[in-house]
mmCIF file of C-alpha atoms in Angstrom:
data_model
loop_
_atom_site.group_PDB
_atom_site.id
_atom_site.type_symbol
_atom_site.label_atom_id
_atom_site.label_comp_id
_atom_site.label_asym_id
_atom_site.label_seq_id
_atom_site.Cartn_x
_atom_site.Cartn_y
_atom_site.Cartn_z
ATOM 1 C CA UNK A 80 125.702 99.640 123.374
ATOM 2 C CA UNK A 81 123.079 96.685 123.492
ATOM 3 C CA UNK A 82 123.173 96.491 127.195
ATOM 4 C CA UNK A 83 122.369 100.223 127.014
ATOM 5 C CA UNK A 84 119.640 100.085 125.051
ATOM 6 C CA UNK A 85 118.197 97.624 126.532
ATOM 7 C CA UNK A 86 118.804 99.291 129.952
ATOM 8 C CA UNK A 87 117.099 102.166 128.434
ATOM 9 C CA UNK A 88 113.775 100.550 127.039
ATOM 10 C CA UNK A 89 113.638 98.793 130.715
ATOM 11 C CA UNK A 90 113.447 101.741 132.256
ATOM 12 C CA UNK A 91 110.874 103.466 129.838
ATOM 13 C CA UNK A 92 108.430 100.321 129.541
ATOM 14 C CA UNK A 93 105.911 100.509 127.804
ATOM 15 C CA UNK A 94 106.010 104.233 127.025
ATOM 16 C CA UNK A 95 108.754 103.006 124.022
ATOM 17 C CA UNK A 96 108.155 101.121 120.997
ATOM 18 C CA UNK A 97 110.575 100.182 118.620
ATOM 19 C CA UNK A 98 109.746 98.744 115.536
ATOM 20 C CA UNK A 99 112.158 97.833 112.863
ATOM 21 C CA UNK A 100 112.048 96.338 109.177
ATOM 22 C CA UNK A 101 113.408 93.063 107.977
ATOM 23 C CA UNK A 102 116.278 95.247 106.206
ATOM 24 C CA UNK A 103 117.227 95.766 109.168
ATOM 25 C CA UNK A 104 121.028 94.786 110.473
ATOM 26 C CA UNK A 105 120.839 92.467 113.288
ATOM 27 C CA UNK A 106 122.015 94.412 115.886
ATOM 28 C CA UNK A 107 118.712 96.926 114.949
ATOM 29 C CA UNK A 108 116.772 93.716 114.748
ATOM 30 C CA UNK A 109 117.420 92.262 118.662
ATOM 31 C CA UNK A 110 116.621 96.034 119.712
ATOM 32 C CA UNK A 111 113.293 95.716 118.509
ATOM 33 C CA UNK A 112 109.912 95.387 120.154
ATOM 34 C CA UNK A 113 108.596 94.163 116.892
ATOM 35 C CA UNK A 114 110.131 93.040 112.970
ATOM 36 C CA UNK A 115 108.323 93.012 110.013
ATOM 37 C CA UNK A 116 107.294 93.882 106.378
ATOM 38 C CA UNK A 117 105.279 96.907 105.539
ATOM 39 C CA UNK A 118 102.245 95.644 106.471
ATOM 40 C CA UNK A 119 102.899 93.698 109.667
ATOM 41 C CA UNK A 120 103.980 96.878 111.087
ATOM 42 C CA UNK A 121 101.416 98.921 109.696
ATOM 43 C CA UNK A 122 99.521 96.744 111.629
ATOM 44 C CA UNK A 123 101.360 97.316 114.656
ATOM 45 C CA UNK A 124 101.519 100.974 114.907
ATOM 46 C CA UNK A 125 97.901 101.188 114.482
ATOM 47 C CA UNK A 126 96.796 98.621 116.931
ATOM 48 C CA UNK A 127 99.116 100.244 119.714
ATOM 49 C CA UNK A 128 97.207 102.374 121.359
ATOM 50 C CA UNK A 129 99.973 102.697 124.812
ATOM 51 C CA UNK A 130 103.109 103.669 123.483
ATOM 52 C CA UNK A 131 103.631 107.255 123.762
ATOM 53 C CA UNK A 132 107.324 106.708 122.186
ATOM 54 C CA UNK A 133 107.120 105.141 118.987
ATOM 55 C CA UNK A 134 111.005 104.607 117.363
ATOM 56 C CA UNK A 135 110.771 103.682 113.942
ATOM 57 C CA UNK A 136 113.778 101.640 112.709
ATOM 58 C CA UNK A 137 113.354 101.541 108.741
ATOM 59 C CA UNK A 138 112.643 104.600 106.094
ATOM 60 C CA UNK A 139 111.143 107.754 106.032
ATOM 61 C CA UNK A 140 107.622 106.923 104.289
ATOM 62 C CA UNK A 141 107.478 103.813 106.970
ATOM 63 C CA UNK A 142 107.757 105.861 110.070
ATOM 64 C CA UNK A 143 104.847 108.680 108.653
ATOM 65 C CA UNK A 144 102.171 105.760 107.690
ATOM 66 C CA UNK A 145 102.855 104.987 111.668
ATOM 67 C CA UNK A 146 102.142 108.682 112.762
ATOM 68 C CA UNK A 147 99.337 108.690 110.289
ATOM 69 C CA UNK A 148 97.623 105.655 112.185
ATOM 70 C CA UNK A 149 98.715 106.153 116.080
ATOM 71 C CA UNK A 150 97.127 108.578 117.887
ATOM 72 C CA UNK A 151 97.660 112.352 118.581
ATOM 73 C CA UNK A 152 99.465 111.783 121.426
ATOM 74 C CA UNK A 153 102.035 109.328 120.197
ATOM 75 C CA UNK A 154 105.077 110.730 118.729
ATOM 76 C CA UNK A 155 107.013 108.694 116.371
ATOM 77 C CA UNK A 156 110.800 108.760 115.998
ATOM 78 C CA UNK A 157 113.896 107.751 113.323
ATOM 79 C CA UNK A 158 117.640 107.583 114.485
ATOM 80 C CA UNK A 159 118.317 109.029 111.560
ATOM 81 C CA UNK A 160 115.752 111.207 109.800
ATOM 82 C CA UNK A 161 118.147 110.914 106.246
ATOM 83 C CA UNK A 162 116.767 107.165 105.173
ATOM 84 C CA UNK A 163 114.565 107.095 102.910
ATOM 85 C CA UNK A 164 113.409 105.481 99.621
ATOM 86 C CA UNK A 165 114.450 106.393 96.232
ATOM 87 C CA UNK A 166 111.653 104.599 94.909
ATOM 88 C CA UNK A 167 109.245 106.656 96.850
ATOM 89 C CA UNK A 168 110.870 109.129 95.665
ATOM 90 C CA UNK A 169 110.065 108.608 92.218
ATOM 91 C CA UNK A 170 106.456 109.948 92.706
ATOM 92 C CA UNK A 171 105.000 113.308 94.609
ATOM 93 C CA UNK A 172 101.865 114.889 94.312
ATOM 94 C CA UNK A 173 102.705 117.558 91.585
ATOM 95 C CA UNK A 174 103.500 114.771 89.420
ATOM 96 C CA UNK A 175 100.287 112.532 90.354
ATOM 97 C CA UNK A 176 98.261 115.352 89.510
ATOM 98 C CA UNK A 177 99.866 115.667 86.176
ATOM 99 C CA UNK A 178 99.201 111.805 85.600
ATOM 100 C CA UNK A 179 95.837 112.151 86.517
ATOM 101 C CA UNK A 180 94.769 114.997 84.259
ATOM 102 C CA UNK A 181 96.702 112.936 81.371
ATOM 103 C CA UNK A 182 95.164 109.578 82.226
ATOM 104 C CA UNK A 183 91.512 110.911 82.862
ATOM 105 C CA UNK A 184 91.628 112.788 79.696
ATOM 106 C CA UNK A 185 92.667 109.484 77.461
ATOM 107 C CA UNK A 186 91.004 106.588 79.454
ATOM 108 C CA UNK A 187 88.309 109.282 81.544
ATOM 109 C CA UNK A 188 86.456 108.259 84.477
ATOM 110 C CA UNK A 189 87.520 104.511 84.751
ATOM 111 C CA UNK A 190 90.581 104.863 87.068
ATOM 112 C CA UNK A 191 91.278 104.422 90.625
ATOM 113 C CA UNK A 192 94.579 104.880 92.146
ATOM 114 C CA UNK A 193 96.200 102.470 94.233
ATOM 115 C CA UNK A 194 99.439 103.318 96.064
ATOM 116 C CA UNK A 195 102.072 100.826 97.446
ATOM 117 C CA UNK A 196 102.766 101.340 100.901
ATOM 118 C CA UNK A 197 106.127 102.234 100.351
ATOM 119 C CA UNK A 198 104.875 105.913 98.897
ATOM 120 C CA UNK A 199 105.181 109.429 99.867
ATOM 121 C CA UNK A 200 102.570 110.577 102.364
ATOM 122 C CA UNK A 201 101.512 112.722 99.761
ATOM 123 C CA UNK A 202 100.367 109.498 97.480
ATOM 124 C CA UNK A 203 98.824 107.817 100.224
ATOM 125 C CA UNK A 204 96.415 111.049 100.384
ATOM 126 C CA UNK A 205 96.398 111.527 96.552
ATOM 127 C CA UNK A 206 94.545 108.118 96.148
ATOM 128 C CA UNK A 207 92.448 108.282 99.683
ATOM 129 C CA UNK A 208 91.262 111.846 97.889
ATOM 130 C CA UNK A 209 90.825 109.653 94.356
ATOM 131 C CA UNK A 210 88.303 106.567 96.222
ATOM 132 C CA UNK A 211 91.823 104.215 96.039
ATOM 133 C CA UNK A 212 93.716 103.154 98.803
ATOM 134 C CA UNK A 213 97.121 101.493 99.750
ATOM 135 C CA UNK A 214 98.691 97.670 99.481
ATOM 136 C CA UNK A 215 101.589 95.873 100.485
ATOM 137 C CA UNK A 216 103.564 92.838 98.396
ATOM 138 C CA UNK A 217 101.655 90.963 101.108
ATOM 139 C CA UNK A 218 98.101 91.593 100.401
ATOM 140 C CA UNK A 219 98.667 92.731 96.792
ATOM 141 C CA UNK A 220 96.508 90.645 94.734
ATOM 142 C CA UNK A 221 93.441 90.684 97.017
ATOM 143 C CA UNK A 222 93.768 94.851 97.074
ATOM 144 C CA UNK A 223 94.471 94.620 93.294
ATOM 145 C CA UNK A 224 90.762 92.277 92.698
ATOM 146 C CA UNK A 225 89.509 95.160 95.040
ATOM 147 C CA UNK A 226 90.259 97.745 92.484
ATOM 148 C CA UNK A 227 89.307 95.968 89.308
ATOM 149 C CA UNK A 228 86.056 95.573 91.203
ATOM 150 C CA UNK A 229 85.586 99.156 91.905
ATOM 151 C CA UNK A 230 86.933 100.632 88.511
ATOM 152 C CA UNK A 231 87.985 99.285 85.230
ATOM 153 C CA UNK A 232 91.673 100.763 85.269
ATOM 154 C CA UNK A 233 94.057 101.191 88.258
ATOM 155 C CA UNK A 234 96.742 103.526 88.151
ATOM 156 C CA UNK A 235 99.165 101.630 90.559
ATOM 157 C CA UNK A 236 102.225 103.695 91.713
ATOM 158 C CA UNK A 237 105.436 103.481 92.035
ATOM 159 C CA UNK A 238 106.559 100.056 91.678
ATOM 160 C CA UNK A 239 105.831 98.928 88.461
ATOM 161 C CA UNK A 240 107.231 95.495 89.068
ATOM 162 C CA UNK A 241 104.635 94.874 91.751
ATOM 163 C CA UNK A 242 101.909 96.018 89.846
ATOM 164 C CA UNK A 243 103.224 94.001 86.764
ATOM 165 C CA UNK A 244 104.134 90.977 88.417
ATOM 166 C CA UNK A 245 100.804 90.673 90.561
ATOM 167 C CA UNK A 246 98.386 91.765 88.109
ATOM 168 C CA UNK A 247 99.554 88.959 85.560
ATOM 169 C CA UNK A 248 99.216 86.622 87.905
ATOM 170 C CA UNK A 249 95.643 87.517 88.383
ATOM 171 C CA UNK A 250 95.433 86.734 84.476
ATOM 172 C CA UNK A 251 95.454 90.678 83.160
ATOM 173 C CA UNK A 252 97.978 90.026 80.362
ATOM 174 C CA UNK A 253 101.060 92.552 79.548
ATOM 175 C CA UNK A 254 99.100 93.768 76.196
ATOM 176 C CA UNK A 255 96.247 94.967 78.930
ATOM 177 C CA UNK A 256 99.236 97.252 80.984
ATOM 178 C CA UNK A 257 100.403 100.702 80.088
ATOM 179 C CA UNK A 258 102.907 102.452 81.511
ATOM 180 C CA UNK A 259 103.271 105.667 82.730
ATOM 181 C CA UNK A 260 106.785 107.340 81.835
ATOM 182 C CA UNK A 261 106.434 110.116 84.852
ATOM 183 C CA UNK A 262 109.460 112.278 83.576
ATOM 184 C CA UNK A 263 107.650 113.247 79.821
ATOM 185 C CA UNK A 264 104.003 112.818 80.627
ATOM 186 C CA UNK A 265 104.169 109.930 77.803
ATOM 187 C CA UNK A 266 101.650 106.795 78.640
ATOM 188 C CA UNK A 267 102.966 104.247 76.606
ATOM 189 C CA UNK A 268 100.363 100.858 75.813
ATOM 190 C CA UNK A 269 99.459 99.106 72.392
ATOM 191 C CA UNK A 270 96.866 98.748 70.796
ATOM 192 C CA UNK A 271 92.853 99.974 71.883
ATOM 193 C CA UNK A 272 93.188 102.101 74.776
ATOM 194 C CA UNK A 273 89.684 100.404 76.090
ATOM 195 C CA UNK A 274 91.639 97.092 76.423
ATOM 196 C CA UNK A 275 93.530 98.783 79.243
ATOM 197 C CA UNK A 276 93.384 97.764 82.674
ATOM 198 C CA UNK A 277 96.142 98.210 84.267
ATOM 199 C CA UNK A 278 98.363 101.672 84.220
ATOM 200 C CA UNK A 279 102.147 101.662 85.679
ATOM 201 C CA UNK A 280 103.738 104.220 87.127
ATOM 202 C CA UNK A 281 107.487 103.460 86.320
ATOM 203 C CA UNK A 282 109.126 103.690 89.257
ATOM 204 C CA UNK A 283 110.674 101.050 90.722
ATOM 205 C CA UNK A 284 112.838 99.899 93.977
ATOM 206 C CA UNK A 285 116.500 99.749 92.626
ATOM 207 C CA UNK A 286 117.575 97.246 95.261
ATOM 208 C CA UNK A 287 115.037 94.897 93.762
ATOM 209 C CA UNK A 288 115.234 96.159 90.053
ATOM 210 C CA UNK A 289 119.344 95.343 89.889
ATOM 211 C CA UNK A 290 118.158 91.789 90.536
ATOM 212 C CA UNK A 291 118.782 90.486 86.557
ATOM 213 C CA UNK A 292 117.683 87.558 84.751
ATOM 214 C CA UNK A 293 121.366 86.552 84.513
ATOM 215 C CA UNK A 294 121.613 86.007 88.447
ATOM 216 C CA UNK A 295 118.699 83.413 87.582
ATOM 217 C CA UNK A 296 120.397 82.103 84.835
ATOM 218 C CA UNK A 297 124.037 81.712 87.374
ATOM 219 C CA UNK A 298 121.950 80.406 90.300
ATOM 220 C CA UNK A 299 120.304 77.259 88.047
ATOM 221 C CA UNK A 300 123.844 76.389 86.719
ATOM 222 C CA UNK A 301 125.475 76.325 89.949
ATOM 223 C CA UNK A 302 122.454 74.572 92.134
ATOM 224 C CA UNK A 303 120.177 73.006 89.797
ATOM 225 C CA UNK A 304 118.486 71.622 92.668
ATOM 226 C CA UNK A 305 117.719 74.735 94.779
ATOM 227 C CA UNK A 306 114.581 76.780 94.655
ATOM 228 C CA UNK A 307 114.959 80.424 93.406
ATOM 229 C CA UNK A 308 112.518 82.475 95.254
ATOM 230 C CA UNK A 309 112.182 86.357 94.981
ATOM 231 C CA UNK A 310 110.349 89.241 96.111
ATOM 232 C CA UNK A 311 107.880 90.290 93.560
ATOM 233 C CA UNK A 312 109.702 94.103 93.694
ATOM 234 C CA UNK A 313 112.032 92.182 91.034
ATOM 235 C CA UNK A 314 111.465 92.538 87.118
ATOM 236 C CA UNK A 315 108.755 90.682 85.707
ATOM 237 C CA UNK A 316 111.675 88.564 83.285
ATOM 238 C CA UNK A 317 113.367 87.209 86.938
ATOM 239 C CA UNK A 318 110.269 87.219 88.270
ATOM 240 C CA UNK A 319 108.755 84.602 85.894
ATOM 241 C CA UNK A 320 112.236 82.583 85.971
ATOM 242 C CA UNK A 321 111.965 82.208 89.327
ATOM 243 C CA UNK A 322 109.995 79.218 90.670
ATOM 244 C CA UNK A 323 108.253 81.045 93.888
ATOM 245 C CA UNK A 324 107.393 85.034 94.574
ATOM 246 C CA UNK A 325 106.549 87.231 97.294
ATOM 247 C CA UNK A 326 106.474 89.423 99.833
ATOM 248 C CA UNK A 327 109.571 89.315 102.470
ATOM 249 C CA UNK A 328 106.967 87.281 104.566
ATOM 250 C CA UNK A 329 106.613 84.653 101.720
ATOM 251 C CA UNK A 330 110.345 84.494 101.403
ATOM 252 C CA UNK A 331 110.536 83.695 104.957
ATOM 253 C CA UNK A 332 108.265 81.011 105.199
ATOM 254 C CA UNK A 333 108.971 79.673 102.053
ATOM 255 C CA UNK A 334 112.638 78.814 103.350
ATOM 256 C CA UNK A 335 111.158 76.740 106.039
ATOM 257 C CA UNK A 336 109.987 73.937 104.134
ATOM 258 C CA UNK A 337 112.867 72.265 101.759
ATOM 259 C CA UNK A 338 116.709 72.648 102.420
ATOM 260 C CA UNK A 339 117.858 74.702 98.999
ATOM 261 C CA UNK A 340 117.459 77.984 98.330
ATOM 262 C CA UNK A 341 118.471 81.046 95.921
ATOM 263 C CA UNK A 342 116.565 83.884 97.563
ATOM 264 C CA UNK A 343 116.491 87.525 95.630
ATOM 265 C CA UNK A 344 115.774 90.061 97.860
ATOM 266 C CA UNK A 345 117.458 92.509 100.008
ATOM 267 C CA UNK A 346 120.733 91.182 101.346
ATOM 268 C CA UNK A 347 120.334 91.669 105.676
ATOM 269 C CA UNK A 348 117.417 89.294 105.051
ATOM 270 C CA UNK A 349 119.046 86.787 103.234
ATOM 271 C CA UNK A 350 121.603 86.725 105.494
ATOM 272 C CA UNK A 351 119.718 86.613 108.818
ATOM 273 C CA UNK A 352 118.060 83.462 107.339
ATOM 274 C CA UNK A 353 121.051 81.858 106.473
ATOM 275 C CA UNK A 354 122.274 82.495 109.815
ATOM 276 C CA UNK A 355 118.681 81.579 111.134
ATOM 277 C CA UNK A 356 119.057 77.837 109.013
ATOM 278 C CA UNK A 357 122.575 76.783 110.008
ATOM 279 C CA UNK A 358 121.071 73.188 108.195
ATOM 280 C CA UNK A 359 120.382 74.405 104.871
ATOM 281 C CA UNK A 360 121.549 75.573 101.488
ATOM 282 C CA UNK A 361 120.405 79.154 101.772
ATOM 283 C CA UNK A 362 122.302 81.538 98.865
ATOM 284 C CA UNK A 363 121.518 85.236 97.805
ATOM 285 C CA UNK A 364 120.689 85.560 94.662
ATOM 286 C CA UNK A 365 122.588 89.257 93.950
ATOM 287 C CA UNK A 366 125.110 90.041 97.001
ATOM 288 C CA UNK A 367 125.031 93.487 95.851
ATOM 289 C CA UNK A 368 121.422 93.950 96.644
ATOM 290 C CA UNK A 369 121.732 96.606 99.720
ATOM 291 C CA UNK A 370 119.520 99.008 100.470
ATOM 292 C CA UNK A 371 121.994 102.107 101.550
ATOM 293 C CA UNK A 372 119.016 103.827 103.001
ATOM 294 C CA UNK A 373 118.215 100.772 105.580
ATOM 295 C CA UNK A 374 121.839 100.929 106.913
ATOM 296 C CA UNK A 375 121.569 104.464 108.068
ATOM 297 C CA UNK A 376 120.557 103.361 111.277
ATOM 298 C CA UNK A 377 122.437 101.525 113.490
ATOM 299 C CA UNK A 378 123.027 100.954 116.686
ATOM 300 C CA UNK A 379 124.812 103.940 117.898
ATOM 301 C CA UNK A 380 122.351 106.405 116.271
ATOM 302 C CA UNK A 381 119.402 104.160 118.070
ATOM 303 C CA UNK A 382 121.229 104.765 121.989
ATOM 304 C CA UNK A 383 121.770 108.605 121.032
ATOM 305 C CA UNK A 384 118.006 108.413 119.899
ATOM 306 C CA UNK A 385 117.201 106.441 122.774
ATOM 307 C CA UNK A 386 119.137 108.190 125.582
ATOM 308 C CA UNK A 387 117.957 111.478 123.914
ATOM 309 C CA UNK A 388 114.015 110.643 124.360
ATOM 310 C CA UNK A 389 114.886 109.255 127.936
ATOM 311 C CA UNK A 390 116.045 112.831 129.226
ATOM 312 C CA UNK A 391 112.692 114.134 127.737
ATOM 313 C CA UNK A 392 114.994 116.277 124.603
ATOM 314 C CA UNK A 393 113.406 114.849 122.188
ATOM 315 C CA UNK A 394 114.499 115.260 118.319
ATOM 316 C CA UNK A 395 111.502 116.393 116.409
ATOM 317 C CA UNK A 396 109.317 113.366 115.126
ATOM 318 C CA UNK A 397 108.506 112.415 112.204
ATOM 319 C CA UNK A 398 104.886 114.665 111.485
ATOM 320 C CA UNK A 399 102.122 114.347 108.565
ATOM 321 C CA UNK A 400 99.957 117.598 108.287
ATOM 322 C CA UNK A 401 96.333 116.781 109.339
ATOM 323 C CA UNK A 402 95.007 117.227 105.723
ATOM 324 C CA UNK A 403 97.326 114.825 104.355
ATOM 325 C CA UNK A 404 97.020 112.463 106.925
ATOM 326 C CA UNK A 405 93.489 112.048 106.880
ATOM 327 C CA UNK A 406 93.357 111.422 103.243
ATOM 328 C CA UNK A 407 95.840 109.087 103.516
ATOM 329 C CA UNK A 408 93.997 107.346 106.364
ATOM 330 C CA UNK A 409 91.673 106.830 104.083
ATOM 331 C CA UNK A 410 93.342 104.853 101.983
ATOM 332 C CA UNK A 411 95.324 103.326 104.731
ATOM 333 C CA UNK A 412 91.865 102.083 106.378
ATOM 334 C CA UNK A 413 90.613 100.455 102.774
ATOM 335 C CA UNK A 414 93.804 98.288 102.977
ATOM 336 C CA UNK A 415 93.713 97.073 105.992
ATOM 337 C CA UNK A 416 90.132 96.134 106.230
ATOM 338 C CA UNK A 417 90.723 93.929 103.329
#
């Protein structure tokens, strides 16, 4: 099957793009034209201008944030249109608007939205519409500065744990963070409501979320000695326990200076760089962190993908309408000029 791929995306050139996440297995991961986090491939799709196939190896909200930012005329593809993200699932535009009319009418015109990348479409337009825009674990603490600038409250959605984790590290303490509870409307804080800057939509990414402060406590006790790094999509408890966060990025560079690690994070990562450092002490923090969703592609659904778009019967793409998309853009374009 890898020989035929690769036969395949010879013979196409530079028509086909693949790009695939670092959750990727590693058969999906030597297909690719490009790997990365959210925002390196962000990055990707909208600096390819060439590409008229773009096959998008990774979840559902990935591959429309690359139709939003490629061209007309570039149609973007998933072997298998059923992964997707039960975190950005946890928030649609019905239930934004709610938020907003609830959070405008207690806190009033101080909020902007800000969306992580890994979001509905919908959100992405929700806060390009609402002045906000998008950010990645990558660039998270410059975008959040950006919006404290702008406004004196952000509404950050889904991932409470990235919001949370960043925003106390930019020195807004937990007594300035409410959170949203999407499911009964309640926004739950203490105190004066005008000490508020921060509001948290409580969704989160389960992969991440499972990650418990007891996987900290097991990975000290049985190497004292190794460095527990995690990806800041983790609770804010493991997250403070750990001694390094950040985006999958971070977590790869990190590993290439020292010789023990404990890395929490999704588990095809933390394999490949075990794999990748044959040398060193490289452990997973929580084997059981797989993302289900990831591992719906593979490499037989890429060929039939593949060999499908080579006899010109192509599956339909993945499409955001025009109104969404250029409210989303919107927000998309904030982020990445920053």
């Amino acid at each position: 099957m890898n020989d035929k791929i690769k036969a395949i995306k010879d013979r196409l050139g530079d028509r086909l793009l693949i790009l695939a996440h670092h959750y990727q297995s590693d058969e999906i991961v030597a297909a690719a034209d490009a790997v990365g986090d959210s925002l390196k491939l962000a990055q990707i799709a909208a600096a390819n201008k060439t590409a008229e196939l773009i096959v998008f190896c990774g979840v559902h909200f990935m591959a429309e944030t690359a139709d939003i930012l490629t061209e007309d005329n570039q149609l973007v593809f998933m072997p298998d249109r059923r992964a997707g993200c039960p975190m950005a699932d946890m928030a649609d535009m019905s239930s934004a608007k709610a938020a907003w009319a609830k959070l405008t009418e207690i806190f009033g015109d101080s909020i902007v939205p800000i969306t992580y990348i890994n979001s509905k479409a919908e959100i992405k337009a929700f806060c390009g519409a609402h002045g906000g825009t998008t950010v990645t674990s990558g660039n998270a603490p410059s975008v959040i500065k950006w919006g404290l600038e702008k406004a004196k409250r952000i509404l950050f959605l889904p991932d409470q744990n990235l919001g949370r984790n960043t925003a106390y590290d930019l020195g807004i303490g937990l007594e300035q963070m409410a959170v949203y509870h999407r499911e009964t409307g309640e926004v739950e804080f203490e105190g004066n409501p005008e000490n508020i800057r921060m509001i948290l939509w409580d969704g989160y990414c389960p992969i991440h979320h499972r990650i418990s402060l007891d996987h900290v406590k097991a990975a000290r006790a049985n190497n004292p000695d190794a460095k527990i790094i995690v990806h800041p999509e983790c609770t804010f408890e493991v997250a403070e326990a750990a001694d390094g966060k950040g985006s999958t990025e971070y977590l790869i560079k990190a590993t290439a200076n020292g010789s023990d690690f404990v890395v929490g994070t999704e588990q095809h990562l933390v394999n490949r760089l075990i794999n990748a450092n044959p040398d060193k002490n490289i452990a997973m923090l929580d084997n059981k962190a797989v993302c289900e969703d990831m591992g719906l592609t593979n490499d037989e659904s890429l060929l039939a993908l593949l060999e499908a778009l080579e006899r010109g019967d192509y599956p339909e793409p993945i499409k955001v309408d025009k109104e969404t998309a250029a409210d989303a853009l919107k927000a998309l374009n904030i982020m990445l000029s920053l």
